[in-house]
PDB file of C-alpha atoms in Angstrom:
ATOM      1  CA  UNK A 431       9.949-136.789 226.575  1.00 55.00           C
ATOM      2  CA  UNK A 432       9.971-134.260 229.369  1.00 59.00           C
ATOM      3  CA  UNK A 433       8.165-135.176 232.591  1.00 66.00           C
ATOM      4  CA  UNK A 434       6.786-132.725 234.319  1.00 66.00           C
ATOM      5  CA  UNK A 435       8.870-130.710 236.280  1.00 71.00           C
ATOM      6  CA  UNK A 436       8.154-131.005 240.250  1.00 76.00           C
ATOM      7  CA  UNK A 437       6.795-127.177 241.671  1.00 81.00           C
ATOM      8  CA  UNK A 438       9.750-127.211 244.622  1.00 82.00           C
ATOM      9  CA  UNK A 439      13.834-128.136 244.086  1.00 82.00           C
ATOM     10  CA  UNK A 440      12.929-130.260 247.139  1.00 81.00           C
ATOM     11  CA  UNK A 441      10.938-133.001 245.092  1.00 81.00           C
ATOM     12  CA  UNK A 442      14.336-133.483 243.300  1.00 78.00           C
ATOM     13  CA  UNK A 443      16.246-133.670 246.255  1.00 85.00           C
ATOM     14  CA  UNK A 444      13.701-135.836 247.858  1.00 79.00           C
ATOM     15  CA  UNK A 445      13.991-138.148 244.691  1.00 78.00           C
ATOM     16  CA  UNK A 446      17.438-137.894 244.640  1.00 77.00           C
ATOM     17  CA  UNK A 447      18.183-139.086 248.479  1.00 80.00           C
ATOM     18  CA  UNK A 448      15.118-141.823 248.631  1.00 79.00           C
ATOM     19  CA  UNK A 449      16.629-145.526 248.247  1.00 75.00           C
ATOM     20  CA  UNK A 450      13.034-146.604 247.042  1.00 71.00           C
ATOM     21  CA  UNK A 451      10.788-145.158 244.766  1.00 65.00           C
ATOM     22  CA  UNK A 452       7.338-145.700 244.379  1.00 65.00           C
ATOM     23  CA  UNK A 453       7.113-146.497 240.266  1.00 62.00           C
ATOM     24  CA  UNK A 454       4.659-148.736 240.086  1.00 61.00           C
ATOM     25  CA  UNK A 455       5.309-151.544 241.970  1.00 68.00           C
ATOM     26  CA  UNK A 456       8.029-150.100 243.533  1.00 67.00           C
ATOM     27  CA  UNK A 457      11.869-150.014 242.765  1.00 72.00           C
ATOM     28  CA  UNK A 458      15.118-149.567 244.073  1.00 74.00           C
ATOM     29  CA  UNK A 459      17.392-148.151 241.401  1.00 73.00           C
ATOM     30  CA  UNK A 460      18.826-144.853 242.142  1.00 76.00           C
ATOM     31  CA  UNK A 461      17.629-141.586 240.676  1.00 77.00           C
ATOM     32  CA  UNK A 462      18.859-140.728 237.422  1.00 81.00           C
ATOM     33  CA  UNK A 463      22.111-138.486 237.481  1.00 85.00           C
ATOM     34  CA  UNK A 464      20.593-135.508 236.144  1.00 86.00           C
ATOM     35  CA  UNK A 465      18.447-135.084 239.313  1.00 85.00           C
ATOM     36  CA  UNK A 466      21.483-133.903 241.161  1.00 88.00           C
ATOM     37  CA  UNK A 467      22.428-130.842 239.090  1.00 92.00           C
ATOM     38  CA  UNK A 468      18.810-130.109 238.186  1.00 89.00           C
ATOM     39  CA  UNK A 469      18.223-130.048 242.146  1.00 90.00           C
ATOM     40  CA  UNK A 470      21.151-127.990 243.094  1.00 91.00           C
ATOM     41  CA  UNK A 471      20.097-125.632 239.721  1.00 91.00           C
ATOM     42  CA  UNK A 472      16.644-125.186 241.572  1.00 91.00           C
ATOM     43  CA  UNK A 473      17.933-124.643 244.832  1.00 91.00           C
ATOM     44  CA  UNK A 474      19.621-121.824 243.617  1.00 93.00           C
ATOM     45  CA  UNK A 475      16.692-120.023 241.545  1.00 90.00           C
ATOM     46  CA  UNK A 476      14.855-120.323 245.157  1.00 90.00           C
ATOM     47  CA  UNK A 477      13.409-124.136 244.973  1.00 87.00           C
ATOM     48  CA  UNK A 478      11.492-122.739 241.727  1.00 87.00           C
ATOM     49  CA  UNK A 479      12.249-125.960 239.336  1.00 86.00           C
ATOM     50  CA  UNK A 480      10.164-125.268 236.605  1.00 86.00           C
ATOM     51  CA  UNK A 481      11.903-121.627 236.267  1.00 90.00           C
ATOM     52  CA  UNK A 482      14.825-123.824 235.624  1.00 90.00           C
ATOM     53  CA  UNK A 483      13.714-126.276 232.818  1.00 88.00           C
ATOM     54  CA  UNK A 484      12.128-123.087 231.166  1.00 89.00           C
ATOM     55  CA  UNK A 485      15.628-121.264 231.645  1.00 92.00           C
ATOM     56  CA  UNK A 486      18.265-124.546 230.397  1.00 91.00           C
ATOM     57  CA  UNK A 487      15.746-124.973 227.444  1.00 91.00           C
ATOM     58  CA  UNK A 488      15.599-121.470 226.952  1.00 91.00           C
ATOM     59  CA  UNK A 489      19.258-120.103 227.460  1.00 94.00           C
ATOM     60  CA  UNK A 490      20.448-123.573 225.676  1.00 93.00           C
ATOM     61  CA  UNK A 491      20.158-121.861 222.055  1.00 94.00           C
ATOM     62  CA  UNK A 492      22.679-118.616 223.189  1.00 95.00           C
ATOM     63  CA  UNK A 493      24.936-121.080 225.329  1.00 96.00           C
ATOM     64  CA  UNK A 494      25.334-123.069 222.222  1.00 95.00           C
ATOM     65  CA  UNK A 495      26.068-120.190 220.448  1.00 96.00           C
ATOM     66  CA  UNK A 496      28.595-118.706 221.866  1.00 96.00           C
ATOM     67  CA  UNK A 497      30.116-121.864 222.139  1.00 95.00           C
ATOM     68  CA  UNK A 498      30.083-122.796 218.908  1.00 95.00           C
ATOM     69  CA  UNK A 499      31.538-119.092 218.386  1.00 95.00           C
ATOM     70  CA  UNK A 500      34.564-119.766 220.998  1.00 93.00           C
ATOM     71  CA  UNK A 501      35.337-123.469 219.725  1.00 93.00           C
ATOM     72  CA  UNK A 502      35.419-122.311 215.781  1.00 92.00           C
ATOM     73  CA  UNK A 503      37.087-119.090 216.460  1.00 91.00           C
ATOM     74  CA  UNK A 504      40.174-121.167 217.998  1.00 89.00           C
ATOM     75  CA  UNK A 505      39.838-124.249 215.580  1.00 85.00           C
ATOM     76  CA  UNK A 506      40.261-121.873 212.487  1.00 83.00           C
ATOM     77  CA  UNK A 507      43.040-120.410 214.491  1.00 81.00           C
ATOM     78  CA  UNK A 508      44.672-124.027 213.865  1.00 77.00           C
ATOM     79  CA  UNK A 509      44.364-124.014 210.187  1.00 78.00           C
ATOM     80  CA  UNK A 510      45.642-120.930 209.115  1.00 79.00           C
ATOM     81  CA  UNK A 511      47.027-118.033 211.436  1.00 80.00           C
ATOM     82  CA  UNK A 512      44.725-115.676 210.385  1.00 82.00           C
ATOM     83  CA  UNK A 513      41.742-117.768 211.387  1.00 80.00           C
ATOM     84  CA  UNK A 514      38.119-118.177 209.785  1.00 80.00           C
ATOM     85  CA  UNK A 515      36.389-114.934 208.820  1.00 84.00           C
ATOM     86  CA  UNK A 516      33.676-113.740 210.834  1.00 87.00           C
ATOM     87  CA  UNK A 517      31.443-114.707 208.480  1.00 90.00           C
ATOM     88  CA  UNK A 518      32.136-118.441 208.543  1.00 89.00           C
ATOM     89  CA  UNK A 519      32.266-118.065 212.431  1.00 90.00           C
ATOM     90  CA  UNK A 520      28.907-116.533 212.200  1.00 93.00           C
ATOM     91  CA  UNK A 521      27.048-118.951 210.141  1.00 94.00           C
ATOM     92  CA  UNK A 522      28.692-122.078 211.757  1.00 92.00           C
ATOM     93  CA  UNK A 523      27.593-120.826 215.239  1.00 93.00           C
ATOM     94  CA  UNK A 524      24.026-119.800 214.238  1.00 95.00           C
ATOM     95  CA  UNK A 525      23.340-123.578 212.477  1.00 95.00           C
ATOM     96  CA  UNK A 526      24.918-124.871 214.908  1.00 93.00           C
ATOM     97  CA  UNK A 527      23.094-123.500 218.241  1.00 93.00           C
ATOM     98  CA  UNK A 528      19.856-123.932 216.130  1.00 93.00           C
ATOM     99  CA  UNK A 529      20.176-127.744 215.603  1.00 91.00           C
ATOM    100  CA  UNK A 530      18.645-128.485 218.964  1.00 88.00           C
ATOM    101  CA  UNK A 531      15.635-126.609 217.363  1.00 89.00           C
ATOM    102  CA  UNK A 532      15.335-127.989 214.131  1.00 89.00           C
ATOM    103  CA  UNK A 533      15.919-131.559 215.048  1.00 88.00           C
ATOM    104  CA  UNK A 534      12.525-131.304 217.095  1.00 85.00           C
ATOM    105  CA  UNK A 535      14.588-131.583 220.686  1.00 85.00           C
ATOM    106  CA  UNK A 536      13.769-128.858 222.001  1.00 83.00           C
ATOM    107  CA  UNK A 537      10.020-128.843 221.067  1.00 82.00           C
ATOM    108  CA  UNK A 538       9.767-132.184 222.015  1.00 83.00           C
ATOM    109  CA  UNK A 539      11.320-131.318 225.580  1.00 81.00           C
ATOM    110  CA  UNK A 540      14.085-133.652 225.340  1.00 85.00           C
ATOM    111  CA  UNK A 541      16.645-131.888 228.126  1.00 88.00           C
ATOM    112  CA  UNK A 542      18.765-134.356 227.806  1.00 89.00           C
ATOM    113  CA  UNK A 543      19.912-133.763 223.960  1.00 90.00           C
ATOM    114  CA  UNK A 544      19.473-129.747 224.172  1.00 93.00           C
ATOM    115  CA  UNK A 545      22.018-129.884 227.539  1.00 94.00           C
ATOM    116  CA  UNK A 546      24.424-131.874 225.505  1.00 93.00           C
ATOM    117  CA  UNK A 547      23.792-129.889 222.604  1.00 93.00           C
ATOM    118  CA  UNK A 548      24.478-126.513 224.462  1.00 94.00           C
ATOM    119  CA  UNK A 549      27.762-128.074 226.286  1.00 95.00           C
ATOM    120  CA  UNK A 550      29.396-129.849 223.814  1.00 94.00           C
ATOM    121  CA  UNK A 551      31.249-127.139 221.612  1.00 95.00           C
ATOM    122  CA  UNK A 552      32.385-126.162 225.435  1.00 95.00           C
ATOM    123  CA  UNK A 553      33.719-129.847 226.331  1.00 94.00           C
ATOM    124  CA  UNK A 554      35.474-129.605 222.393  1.00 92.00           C
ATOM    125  CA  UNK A 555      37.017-125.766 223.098  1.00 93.00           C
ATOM    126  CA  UNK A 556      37.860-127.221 227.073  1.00 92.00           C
ATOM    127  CA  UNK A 557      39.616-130.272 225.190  1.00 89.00           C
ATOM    128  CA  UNK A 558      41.693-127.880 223.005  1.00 88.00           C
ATOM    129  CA  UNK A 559      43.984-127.058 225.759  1.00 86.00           C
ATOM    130  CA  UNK A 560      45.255-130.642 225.819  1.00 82.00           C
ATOM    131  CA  UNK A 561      47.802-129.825 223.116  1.00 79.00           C
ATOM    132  CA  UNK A 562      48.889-126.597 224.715  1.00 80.00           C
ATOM    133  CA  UNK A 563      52.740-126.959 225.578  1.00 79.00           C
ATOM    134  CA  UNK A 564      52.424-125.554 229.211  1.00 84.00           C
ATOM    135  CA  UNK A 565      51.339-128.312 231.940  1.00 80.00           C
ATOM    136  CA  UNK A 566      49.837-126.225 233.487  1.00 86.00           C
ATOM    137  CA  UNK A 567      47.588-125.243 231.332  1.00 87.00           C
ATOM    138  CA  UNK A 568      47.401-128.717 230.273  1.00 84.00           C
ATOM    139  CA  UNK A 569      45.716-129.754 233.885  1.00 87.00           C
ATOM    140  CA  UNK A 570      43.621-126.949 233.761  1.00 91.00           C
ATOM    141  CA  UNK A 571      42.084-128.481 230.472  1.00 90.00           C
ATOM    142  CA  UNK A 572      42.013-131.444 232.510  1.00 88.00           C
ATOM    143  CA  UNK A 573      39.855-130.331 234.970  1.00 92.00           C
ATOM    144  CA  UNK A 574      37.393-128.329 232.762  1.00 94.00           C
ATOM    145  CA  UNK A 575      36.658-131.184 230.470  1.00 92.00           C
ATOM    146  CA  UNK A 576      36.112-133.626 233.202  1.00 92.00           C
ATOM    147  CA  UNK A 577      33.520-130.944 234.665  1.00 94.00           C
ATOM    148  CA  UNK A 578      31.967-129.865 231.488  1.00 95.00           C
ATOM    149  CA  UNK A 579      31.844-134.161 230.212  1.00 94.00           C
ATOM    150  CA  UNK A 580      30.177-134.788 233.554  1.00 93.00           C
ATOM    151  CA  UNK A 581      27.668-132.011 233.766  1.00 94.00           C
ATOM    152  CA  UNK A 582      26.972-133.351 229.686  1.00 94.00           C
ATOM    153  CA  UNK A 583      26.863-137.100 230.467  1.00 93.00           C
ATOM    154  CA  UNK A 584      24.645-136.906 233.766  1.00 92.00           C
ATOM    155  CA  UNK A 585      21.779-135.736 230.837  1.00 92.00           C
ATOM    156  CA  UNK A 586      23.310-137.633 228.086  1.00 91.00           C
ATOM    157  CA  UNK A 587      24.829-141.299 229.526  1.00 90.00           C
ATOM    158  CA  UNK A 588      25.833-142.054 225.929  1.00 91.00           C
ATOM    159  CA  UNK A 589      27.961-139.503 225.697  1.00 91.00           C
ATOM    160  CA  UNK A 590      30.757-141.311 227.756  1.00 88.00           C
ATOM    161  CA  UNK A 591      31.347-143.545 225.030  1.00 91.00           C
ATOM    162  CA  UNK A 592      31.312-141.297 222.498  1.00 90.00           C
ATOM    163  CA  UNK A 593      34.274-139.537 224.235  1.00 88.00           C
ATOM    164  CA  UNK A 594      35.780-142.934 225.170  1.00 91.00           C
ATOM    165  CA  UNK A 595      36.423-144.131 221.439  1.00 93.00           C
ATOM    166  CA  UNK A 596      37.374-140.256 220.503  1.00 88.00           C
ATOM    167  CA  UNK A 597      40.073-140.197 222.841  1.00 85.00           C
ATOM    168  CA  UNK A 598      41.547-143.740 221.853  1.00 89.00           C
ATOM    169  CA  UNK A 599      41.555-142.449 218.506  1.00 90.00           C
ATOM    170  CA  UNK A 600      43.012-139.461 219.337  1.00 82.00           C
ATOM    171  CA  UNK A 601      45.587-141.325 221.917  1.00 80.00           C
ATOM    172  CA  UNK A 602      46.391-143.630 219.206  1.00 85.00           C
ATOM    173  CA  UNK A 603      47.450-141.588 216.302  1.00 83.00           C
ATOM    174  CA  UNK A 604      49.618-139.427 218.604  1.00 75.00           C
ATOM    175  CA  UNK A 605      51.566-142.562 219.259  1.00 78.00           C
ATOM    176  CA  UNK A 606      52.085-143.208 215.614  1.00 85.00           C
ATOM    177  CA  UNK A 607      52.596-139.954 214.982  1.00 82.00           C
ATOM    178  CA  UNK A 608      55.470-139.105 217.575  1.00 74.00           C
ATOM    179  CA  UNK A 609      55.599-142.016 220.152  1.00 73.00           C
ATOM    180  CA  UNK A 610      58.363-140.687 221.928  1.00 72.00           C
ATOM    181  CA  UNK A 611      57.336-137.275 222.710  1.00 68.00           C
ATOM    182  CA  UNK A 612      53.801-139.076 223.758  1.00 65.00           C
ATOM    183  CA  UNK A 613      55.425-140.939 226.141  1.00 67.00           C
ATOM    184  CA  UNK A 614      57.064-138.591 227.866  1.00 68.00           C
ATOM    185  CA  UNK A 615      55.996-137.995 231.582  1.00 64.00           C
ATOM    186  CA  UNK A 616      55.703-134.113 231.260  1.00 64.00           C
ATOM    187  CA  UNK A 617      52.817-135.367 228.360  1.00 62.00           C
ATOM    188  CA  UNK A 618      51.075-137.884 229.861  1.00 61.00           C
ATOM    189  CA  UNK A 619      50.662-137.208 233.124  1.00 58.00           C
ATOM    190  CA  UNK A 620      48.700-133.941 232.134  1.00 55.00           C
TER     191      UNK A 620
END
């Protein structure tokens, strides 16, 4: 599943900028959005792209980790004040950062499904911060989901919807739940 990585950042940019591309007979559909970050990822190891690949497939297992780690450690904050032990948080984060492995993505070279895998329990801990009480902190969450979603979805298109019918879930049982405090302007505009 994983093309060959170009030996410069500036075949990516080059890709990126061109309105035609010679695949085949030719076409004029725009680069796929992972070019962009891939390119700018490059850029800053020194134009060395395949240093990068090897690094996001590489560093995806820890990032996924500690993730998982950070999203678990606050979610069992939410069920019980004491939180999970750091057992659970342990084992949860290890299976969980591995599953890019043992699902074959990773050997396989799929970049696409080991980004998302790595970012996800980020976008999840990010979206926590929708039900803090502060606004503030409530636009911050805002911001770092739309960034972290973004970054996910340029390798993972799919994952838009996935976080469309999520939130329309979520959106709609907090209106049955308590419609007035949803409606609120100090609640939805964050």
């Amino acid at each position: 599943a994983l093309s060959p990585a170009p030996l410069q950042a500036s075949s990516w940019w080059g890709t990126y900028v061109e309105h035609w591309h010679a695949l085949l007979n030719g076409t004029d559909v725009p680069a796929p959005a992972y070019v962009l970050p891939l390119a700018v990822g490059a850029s800053l190891l020194g134009g060395n792209a395949p240093l990068l690949v090897s690094l996001i497939l590489v560093l995806s297992v820890p990032v996924g980790l500690w993730g998982a780690w950070r999203f678990l450690r606050v979610a069992g904050h939410l069920r019980s004040a004491e939180g999970a032990s750091r057992w659970v948080l342990a084992w949860g984060s290890v299976i969980y950062a591995l599953i890019p492995i043992t699902s074959g993505a990773w050997g396989e070279g799929r970049l696409g499904t080991v980004v998302a895998a790595a970012l996800l329990p980020w976008i999840a801990h990010a979206a926590l911060g929708f039900g803090d009480p502060e606004p503030d902190r409530r636009w911050r969450a805002g911001w770092r989901t739309g960034l972290l979603l973004s970054l996910a979805s340029a390798f993972t298109p799919a994952l838009w919807l996935a976080v469309l019918v999520i939130a329309v879930v979520v959106v709609s049982l907090a209106l049955l739940i308590s419609p007035g405090v949803v409606r609120q302007r100090s609640v939805i505009g964050p």
